[in-house]
Tab-separated table of N, CA and C in Angstrom:
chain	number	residue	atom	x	y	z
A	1	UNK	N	-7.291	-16.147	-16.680
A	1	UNK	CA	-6.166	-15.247	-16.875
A	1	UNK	C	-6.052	-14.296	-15.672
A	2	UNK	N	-5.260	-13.602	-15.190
A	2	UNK	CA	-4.278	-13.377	-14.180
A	2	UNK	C	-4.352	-11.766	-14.492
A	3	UNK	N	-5.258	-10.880	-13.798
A	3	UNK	CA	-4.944	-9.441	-13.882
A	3	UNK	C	-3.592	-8.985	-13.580
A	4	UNK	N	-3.181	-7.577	-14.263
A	4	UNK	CA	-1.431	-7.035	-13.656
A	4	UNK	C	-2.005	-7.397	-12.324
A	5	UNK	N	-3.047	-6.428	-11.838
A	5	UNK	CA	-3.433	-6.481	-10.372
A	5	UNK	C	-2.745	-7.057	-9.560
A	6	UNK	N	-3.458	-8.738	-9.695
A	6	UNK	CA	-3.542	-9.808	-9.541
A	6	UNK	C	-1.829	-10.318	-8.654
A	7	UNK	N	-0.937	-10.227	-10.311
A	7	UNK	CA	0.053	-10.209	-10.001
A	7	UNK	C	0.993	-9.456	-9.512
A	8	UNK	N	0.923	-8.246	-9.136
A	8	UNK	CA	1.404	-7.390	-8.450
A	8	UNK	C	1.580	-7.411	-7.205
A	9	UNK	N	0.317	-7.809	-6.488
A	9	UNK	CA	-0.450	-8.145	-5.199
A	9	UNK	C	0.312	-9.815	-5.083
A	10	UNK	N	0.134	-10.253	-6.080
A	10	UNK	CA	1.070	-11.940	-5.702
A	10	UNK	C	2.578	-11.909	-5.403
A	11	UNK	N	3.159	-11.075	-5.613
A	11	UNK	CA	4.763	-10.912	-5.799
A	11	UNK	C	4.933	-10.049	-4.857
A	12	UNK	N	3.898	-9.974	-3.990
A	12	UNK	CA	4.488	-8.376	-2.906
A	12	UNK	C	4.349	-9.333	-1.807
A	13	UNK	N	5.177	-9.310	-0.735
A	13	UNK	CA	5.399	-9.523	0.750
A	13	UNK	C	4.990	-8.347	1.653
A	14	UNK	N	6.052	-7.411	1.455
A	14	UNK	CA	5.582	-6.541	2.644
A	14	UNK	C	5.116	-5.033	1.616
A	15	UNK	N	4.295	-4.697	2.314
A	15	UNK	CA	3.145	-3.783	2.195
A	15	UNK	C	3.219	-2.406	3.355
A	16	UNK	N	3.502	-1.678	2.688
A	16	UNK	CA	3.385	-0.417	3.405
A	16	UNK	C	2.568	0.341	3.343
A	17	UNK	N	1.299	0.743	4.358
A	17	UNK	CA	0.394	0.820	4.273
A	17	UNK	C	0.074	2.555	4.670
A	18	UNK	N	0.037	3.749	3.568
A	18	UNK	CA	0.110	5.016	3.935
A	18	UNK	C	-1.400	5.361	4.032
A	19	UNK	N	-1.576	5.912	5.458
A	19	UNK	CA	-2.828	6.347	5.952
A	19	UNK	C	-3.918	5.536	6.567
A	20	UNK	N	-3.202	4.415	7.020
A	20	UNK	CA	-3.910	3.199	7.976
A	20	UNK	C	-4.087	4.452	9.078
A	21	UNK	N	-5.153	3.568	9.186
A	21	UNK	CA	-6.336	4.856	10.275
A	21	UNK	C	-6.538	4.052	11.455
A	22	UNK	N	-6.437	4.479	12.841
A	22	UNK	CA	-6.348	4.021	14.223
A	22	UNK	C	-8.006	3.456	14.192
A	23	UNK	N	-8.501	4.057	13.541
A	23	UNK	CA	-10.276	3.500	14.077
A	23	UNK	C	-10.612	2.154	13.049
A	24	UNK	N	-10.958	1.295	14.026
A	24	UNK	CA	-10.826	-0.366	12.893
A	24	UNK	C	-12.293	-0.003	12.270
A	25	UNK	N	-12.964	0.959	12.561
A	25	UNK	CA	-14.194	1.079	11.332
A	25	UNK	C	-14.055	1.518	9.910
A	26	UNK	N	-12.310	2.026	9.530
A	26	UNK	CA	-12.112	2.641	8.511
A	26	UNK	C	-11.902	1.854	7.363
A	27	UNK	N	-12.035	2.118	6.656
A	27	UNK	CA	-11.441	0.983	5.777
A	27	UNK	C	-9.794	0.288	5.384
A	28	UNK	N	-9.278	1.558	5.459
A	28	UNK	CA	-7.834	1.126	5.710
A	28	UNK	C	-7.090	0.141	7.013
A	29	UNK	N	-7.973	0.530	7.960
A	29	UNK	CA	-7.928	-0.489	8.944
A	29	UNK	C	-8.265	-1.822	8.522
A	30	UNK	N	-9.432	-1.263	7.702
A	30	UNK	CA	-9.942	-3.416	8.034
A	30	UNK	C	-8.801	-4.140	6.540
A	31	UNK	N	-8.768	-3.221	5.809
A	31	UNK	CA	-8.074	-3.588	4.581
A	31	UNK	C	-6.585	-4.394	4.870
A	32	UNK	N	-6.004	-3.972	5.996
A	32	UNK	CA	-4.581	-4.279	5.942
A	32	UNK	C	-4.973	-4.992	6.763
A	33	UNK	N	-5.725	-5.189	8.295
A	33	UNK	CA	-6.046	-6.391	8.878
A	33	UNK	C	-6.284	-7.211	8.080
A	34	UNK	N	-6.721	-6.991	7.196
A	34	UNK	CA	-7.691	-8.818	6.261
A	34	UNK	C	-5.846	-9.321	5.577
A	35	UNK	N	-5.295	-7.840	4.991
A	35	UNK	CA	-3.650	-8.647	4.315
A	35	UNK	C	-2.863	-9.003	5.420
A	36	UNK	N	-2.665	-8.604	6.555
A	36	UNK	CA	-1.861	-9.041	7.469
A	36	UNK	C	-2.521	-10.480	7.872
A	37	UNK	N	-3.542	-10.370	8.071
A	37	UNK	CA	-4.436	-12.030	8.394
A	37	UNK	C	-3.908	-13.058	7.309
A	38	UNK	N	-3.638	-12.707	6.223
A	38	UNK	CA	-3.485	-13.712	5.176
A	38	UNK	C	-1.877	-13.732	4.661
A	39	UNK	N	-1.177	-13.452	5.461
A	39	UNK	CA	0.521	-13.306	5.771
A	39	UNK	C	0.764	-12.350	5.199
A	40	UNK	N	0.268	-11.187	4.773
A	40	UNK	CA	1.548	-10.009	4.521
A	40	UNK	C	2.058	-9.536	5.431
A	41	UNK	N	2.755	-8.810	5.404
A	41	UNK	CA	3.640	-8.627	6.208
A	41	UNK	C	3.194	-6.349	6.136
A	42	UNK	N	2.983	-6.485	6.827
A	42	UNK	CA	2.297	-4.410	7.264
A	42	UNK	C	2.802	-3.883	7.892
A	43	UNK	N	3.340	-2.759	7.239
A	43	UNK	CA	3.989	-1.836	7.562
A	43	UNK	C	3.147	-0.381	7.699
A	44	UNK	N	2.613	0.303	8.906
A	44	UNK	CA	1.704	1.261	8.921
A	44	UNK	C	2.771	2.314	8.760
A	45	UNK	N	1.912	3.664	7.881
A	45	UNK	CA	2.470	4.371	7.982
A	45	UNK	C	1.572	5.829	8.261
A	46	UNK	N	1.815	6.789	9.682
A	46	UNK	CA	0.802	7.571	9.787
A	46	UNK	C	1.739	9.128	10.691
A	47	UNK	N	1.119	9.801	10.524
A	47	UNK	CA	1.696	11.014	11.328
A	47	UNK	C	2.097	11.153	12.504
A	48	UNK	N	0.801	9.956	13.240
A	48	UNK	CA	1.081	10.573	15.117
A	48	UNK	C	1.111	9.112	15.709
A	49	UNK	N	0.885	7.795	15.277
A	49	UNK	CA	0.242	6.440	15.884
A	49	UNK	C	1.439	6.163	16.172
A	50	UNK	N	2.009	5.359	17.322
A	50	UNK	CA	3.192	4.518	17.239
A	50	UNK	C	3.069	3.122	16.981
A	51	UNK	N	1.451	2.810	17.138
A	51	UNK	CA	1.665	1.320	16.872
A	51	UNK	C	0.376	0.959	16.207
A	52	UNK	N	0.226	0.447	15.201
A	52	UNK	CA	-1.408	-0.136	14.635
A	52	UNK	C	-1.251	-1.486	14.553
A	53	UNK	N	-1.935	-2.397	14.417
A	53	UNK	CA	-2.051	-3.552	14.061
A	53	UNK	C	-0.873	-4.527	14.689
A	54	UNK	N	-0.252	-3.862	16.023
A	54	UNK	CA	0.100	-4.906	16.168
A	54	UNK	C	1.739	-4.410	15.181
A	55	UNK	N	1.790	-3.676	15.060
A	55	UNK	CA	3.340	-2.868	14.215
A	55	UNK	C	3.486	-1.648	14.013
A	56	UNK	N	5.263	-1.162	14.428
A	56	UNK	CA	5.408	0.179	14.424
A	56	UNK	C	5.366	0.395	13.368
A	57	UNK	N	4.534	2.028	13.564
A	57	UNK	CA	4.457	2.839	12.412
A	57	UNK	C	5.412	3.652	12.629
A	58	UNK	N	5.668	4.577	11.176
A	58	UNK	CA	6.521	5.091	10.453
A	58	UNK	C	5.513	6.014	9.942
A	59	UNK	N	6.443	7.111	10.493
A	59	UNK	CA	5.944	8.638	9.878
A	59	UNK	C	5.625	8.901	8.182
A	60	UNK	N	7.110	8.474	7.777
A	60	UNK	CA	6.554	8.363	6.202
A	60	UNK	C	7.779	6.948	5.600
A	61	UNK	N	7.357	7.035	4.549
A	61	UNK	CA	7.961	5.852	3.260
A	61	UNK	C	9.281	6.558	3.872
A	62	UNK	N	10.192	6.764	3.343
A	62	UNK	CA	11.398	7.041	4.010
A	62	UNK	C	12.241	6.898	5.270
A	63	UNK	N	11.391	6.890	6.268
A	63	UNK	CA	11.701	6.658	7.505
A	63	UNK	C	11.596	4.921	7.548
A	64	UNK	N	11.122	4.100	6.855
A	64	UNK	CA	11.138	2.646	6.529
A	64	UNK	C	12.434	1.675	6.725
A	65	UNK	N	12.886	1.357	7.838
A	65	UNK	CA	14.053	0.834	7.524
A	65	UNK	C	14.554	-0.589	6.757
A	66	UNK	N	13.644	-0.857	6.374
A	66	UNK	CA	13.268	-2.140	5.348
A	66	UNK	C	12.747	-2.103	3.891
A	67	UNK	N	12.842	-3.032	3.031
A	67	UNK	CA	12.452	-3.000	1.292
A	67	UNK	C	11.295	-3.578	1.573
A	68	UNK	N	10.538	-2.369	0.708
A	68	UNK	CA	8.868	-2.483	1.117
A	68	UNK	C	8.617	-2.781	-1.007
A	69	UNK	N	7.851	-4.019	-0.592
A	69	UNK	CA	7.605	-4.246	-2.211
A	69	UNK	C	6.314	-3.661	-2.579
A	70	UNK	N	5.207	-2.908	-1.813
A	70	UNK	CA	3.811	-2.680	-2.352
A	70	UNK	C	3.782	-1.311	-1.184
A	71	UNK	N	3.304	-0.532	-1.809
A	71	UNK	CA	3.027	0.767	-1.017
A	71	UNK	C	1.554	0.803	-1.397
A	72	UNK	N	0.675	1.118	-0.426
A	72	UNK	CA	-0.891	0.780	-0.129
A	72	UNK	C	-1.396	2.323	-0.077
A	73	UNK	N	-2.148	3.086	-0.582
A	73	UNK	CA	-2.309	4.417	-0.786
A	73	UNK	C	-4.137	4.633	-0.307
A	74	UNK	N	-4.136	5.030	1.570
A	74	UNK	CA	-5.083	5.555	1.462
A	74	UNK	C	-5.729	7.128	1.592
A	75	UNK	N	-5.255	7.921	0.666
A	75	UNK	CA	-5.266	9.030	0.667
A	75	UNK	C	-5.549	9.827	-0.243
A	76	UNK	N	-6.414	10.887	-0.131
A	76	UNK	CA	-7.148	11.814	-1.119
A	76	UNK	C	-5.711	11.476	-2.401
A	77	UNK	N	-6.936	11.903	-3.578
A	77	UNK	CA	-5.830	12.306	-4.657
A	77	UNK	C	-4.898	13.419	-4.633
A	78	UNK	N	-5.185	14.350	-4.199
A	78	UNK	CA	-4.586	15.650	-4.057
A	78	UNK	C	-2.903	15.118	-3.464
A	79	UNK	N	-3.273	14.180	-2.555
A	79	UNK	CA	-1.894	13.830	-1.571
A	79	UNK	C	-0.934	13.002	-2.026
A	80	UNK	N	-1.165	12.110	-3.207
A	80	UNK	CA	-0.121	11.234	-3.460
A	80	UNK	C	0.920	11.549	-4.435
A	81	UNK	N	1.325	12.476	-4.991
A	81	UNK	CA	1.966	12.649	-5.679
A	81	UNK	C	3.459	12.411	-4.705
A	82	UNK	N	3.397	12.879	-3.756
A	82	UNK	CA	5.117	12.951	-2.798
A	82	UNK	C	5.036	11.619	-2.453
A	83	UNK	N	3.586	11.379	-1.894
A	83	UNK	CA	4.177	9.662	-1.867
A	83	UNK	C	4.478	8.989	-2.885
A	84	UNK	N	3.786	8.919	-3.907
A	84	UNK	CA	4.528	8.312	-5.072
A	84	UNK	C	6.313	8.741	-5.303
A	85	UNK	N	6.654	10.026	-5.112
A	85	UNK	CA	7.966	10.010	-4.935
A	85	UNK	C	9.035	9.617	-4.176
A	86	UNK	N	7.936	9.214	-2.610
A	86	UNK	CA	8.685	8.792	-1.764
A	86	UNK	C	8.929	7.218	-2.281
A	87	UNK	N	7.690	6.669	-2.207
A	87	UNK	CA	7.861	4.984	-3.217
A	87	UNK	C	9.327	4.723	-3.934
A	88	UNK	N	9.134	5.999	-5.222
A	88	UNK	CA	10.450	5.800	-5.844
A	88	UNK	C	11.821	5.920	-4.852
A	89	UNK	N	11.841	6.620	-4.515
A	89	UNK	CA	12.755	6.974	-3.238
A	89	UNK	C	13.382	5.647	-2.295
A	90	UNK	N	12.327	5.005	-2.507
A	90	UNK	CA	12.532	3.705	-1.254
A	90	UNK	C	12.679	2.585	-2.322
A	91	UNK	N	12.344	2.625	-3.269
A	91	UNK	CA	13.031	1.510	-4.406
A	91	UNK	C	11.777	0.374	-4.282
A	92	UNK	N	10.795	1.455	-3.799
A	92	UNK	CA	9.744	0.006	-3.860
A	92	UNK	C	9.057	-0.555	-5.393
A	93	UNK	N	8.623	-1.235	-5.110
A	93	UNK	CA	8.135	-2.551	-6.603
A	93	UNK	C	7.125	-1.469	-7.120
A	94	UNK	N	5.913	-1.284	-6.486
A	94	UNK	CA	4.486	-0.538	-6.996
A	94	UNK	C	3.966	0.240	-5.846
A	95	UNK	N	3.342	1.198	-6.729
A	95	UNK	CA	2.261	1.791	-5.846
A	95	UNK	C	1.073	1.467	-6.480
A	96	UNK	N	0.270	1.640	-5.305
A	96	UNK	CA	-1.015	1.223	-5.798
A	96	UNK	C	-1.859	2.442	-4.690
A	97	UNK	N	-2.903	2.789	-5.590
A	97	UNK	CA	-3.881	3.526	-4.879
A	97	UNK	C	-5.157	2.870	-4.466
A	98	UNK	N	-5.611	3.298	-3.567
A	98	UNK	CA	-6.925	2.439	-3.167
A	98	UNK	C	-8.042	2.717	-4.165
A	99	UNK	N	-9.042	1.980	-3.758
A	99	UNK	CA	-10.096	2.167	-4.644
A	99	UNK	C	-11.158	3.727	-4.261
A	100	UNK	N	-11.104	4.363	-5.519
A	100	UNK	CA	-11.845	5.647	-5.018
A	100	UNK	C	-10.809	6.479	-5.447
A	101	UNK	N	-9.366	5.854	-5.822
A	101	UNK	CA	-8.186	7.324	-5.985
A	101	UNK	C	-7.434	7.183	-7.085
A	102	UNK	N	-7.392	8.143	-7.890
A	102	UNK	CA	-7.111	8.097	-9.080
A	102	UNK	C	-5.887	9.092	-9.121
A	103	UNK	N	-4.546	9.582	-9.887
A	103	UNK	CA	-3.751	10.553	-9.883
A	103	UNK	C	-3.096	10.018	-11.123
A	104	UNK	N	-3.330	10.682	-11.971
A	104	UNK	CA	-1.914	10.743	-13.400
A	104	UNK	C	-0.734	11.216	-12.672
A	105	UNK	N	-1.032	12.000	-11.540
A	105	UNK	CA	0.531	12.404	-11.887
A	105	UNK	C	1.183	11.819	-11.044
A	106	UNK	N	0.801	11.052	-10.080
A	106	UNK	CA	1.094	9.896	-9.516
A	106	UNK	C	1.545	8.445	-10.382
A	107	UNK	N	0.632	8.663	-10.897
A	107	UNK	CA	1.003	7.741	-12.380
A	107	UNK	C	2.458	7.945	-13.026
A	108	UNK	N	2.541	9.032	-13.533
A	108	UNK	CA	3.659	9.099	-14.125
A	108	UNK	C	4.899	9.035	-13.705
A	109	UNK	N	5.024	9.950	-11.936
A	109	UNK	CA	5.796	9.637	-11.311
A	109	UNK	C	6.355	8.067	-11.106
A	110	UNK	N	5.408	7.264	-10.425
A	110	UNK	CA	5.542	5.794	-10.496
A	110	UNK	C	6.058	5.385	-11.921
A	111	UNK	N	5.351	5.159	-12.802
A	111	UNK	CA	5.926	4.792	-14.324
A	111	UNK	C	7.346	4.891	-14.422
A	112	UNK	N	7.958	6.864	-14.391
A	112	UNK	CA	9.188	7.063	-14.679
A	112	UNK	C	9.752	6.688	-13.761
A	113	UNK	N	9.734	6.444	-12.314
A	113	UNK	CA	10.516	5.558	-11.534
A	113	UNK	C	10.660	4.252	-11.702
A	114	UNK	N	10.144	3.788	-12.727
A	114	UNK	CA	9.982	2.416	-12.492
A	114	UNK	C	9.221	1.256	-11.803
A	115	UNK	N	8.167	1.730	-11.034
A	115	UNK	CA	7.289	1.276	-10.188
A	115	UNK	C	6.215	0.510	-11.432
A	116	UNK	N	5.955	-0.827	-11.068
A	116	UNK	CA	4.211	-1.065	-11.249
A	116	UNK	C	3.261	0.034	-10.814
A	117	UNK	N	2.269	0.287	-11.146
A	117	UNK	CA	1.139	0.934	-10.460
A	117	UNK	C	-0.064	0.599	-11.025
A	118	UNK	N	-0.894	0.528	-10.004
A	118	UNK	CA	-2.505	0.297	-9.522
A	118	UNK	C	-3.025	1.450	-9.102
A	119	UNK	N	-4.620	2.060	-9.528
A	119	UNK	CA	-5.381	2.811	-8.893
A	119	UNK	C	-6.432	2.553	-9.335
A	120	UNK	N	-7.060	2.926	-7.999
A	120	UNK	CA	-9.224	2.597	-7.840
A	120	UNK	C	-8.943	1.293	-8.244
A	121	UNK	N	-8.512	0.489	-7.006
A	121	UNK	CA	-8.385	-1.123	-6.958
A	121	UNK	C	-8.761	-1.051	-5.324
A	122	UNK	N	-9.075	-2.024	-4.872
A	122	UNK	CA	-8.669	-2.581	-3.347
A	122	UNK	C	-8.157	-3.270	-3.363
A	123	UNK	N	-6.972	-3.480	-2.801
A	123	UNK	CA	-6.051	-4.694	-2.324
A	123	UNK	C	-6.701	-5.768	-1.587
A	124	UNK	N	-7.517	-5.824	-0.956
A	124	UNK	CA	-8.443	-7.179	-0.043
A	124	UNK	C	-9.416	-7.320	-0.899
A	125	UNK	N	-10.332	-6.609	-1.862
A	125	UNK	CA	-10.745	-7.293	-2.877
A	125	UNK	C	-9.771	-8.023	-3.970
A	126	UNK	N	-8.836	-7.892	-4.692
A	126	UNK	CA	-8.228	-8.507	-5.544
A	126	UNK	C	-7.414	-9.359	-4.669
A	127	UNK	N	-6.598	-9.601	-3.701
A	127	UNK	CA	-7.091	-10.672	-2.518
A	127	UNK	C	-7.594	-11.947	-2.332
A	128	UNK	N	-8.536	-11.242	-1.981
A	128	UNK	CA	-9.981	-11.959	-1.665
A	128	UNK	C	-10.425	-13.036	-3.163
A	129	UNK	N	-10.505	-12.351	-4.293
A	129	UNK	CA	-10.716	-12.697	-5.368
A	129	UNK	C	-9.650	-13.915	-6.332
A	130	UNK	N	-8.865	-13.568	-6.083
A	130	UNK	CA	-7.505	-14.453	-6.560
A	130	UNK	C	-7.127	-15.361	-5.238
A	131	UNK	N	-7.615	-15.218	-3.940
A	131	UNK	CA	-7.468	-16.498	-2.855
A	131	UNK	C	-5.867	-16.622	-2.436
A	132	UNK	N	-5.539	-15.273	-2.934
A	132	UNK	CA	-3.815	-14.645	-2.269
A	132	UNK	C	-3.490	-15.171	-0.835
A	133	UNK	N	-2.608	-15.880	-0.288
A	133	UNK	CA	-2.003	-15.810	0.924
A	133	UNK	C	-0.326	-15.933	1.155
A	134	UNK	N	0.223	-15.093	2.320
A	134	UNK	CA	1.247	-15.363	1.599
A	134	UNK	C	1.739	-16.640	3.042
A	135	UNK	N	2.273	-17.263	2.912
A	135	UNK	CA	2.567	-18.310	3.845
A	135	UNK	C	4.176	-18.784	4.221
Protein backbone atom coordinates (compact mmCIF):
# COMPACT_ATOMS: atom_id res chain seq x y z
CA UNK A 1 0.00 0.00 0.00
CA UNK A 2 1.00 3.46 -1.15
CA UNK A 3 1.64 6.22 1.68
CA UNK A 4 -0.32 9.95 1.03
CA UNK A 5 3.51 10.63 1.09
CA UNK A 6 4.24 8.39 -1.39
CA UNK A 7 1.69 9.77 -3.61
CA UNK A 8 2.11 13.22 -3.29
CA UNK A 9 5.82 12.97 -4.16
CA UNK A 10 4.50 10.69 -7.33
CA UNK A 11 2.18 13.35 -8.84
CA UNK A 12 4.65 16.27 -8.34
CA UNK A 13 7.00 17.32 -11.32
CA UNK A 14 8.39 20.43 -10.35
CA UNK A 15 9.51 21.07 -6.87
CA UNK A 16 10.33 24.23 -5.37
CA UNK A 17 12.83 23.95 -3.16
CA UNK A 18 12.73 26.85 -0.10
CA UNK A 19 16.12 27.13 1.62
CA UNK A 20 18.38 24.99 -0.71
CA UNK A 21 21.68 25.90 0.77
CA UNK A 22 24.83 26.82 -1.57
CA UNK A 23 27.10 24.33 0.52
CA UNK A 24 26.49 20.65 -1.13
CA UNK A 25 27.29 19.37 2.56
CA UNK A 26 23.78 20.52 3.62
CA UNK A 27 21.20 18.53 3.38
CA UNK A 28 18.96 20.48 1.34
CA UNK A 29 21.59 20.49 -1.15
CA UNK A 30 22.09 16.87 -1.43
CA UNK A 31 18.21 16.34 -1.08
CA UNK A 32 17.18 18.17 -4.26
CA UNK A 33 20.40 16.98 -6.11
CA UNK A 34 19.32 13.25 -5.50
CA UNK A 35 15.32 14.70 -6.93
CA UNK A 36 16.75 16.58 -9.71
CA UNK A 37 19.04 13.35 -10.54
CA UNK A 38 15.91 11.29 -10.73
CA UNK A 39 13.95 13.92 -13.15
CA UNK A 40 12.34 16.45 -11.04
CA UNK A 41 12.41 19.25 -12.18
CA UNK A 42 14.06 22.17 -9.10
CA UNK A 43 13.27 25.11 -8.57
CA UNK A 44 15.73 26.81 -5.80
CA UNK A 45 14.52 29.19 -3.80
CA UNK A 46 16.96 31.46 -1.53
CA UNK A 47 17.65 35.15 -0.53
CA UNK A 48 21.03 35.99 -2.18
CA UNK A 49 22.15 32.73 -4.73
CA UNK A 50 21.44 33.35 -8.38
CA UNK A 51 22.08 29.99 -9.38
CA UNK A 52 22.17 26.40 -7.46
CA UNK A 53 22.10 23.25 -9.04
CA UNK A 54 22.47 24.18 -12.18
CA UNK A 55 18.95 26.63 -11.91
CA UNK A 56 17.86 30.09 -11.26
CA UNK A 57 16.84 30.82 -8.03
CA UNK A 58 14.03 32.82 -6.90
CA UNK A 59 13.92 34.98 -3.97
CA UNK A 60 10.63 33.63 -2.83
CA UNK A 61 7.43 31.29 -3.97
CA UNK A 62 5.95 34.27 -5.61
CA UNK A 63 8.54 35.53 -7.64
CA UNK A 64 8.11 31.81 -9.48
CA UNK A 65 7.14 32.34 -12.87
CA UNK A 66 5.88 28.82 -13.34
CA UNK A 67 3.15 26.14 -11.55
CA UNK A 68 5.19 24.60 -8.98
CA UNK A 69 3.31 21.29 -7.84
CA UNK A 70 5.49 20.45 -4.47
CA UNK A 71 7.03 23.18 -2.36
CA UNK A 72 10.11 21.51 -0.39
CA UNK A 73 10.44 23.27 3.14
CA UNK A 74 13.91 23.58 4.52
CA UNK A 75 13.39 25.80 7.26
CA UNK A 76 13.11 26.23 11.04
CA UNK A 77 9.50 25.88 12.19
CA UNK A 78 9.22 29.30 13.35
CA UNK A 79 9.56 30.30 9.39
CA UNK A 80 6.99 28.51 7.50
CA UNK A 81 3.96 29.78 8.18
CA UNK A 82 4.34 32.79 5.16
CA UNK A 83 5.65 30.18 3.15
CA UNK A 84 2.89 28.07 3.53
CA UNK A 85 0.91 31.19 2.50
CA UNK A 86 3.00 31.90 -0.18
CA UNK A 87 2.34 28.02 -1.50
CA UNK A 88 -1.31 28.94 -1.33
CA UNK A 89 -0.64 32.05 -3.14
CA UNK A 90 1.08 30.25 -6.05
CA UNK A 91 -1.73 27.60 -6.34
CA UNK A 92 0.70 24.97 -5.59
CA UNK A 93 -0.51 21.11 -5.04
CA UNK A 94 1.39 20.58 -1.34
CA UNK A 95 3.65 21.65 0.99
CA UNK A 96 5.68 19.54 2.57
CA UNK A 97 8.14 20.16 5.38
CA UNK A 98 11.35 18.43 5.72
CA UNK A 99 12.10 15.99 8.13
CA UNK A 100 12.86 17.57 11.63
CA UNK A 101 9.87 20.36 10.96
CA UNK A 102 6.76 20.28 12.24
CA UNK A 103 4.08 23.56 12.19
CA UNK A 104 0.17 23.27 12.82
CA UNK A 105 -0.11 26.39 11.74
CA UNK A 106 1.44 25.73 8.67
CA UNK A 107 -0.78 22.91 8.63
CA UNK A 108 -3.78 24.63 8.72
CA UNK A 109 -2.84 27.26 6.49
CA UNK A 110 -2.04 24.54 3.76
CA UNK A 111 -5.31 22.46 4.63
CA UNK A 112 -7.58 25.74 4.31
CA UNK A 113 -5.88 26.53 1.09
CA UNK A 114 -6.31 23.50 -0.20
CA UNK A 115 -2.85 22.15 -0.38
CA UNK A 116 -1.83 18.36 0.43
CA UNK A 117 0.66 18.59 3.22
CA UNK A 118 3.62 16.59 4.57
CA UNK A 119 5.86 17.25 7.66
CA UNK A 120 9.03 15.51 9.35
CA UNK A 121 9.22 13.47 6.01
CA UNK A 122 12.27 13.65 3.57
CA UNK A 123 11.50 13.82 0.15
CA UNK A 124 14.76 11.60 -1.08
CA UNK A 125 13.90 9.19 1.53
CA UNK A 126 10.26 8.52 0.44
CA UNK A 127 11.98 8.67 -3.04
CA UNK A 128 14.41 6.54 -2.53
CA UNK A 129 11.91 4.13 -0.87
CA UNK A 130 9.01 3.99 -3.41
CA UNK A 131 11.94 3.93 -6.47
CA UNK A 132 10.19 7.47 -7.73
CA UNK A 133 11.63 8.79 -11.04
CA UNK A 134 10.20 11.08 -13.02
CA UNK A 135 11.18 10.43 -16.77
Amino acid sequence: MTDRATEILAGSKTIAVVGLSRDPAKASHGVAAVLQAHGFRIIPVHPSADELLGEKVYRSLTDIPEAVDLVDVFRPAADTPPIAEQAVAIGAKALWLQQGIVSAESRRIAEEGGLDYVEDRCTAVVRAVANLSVR
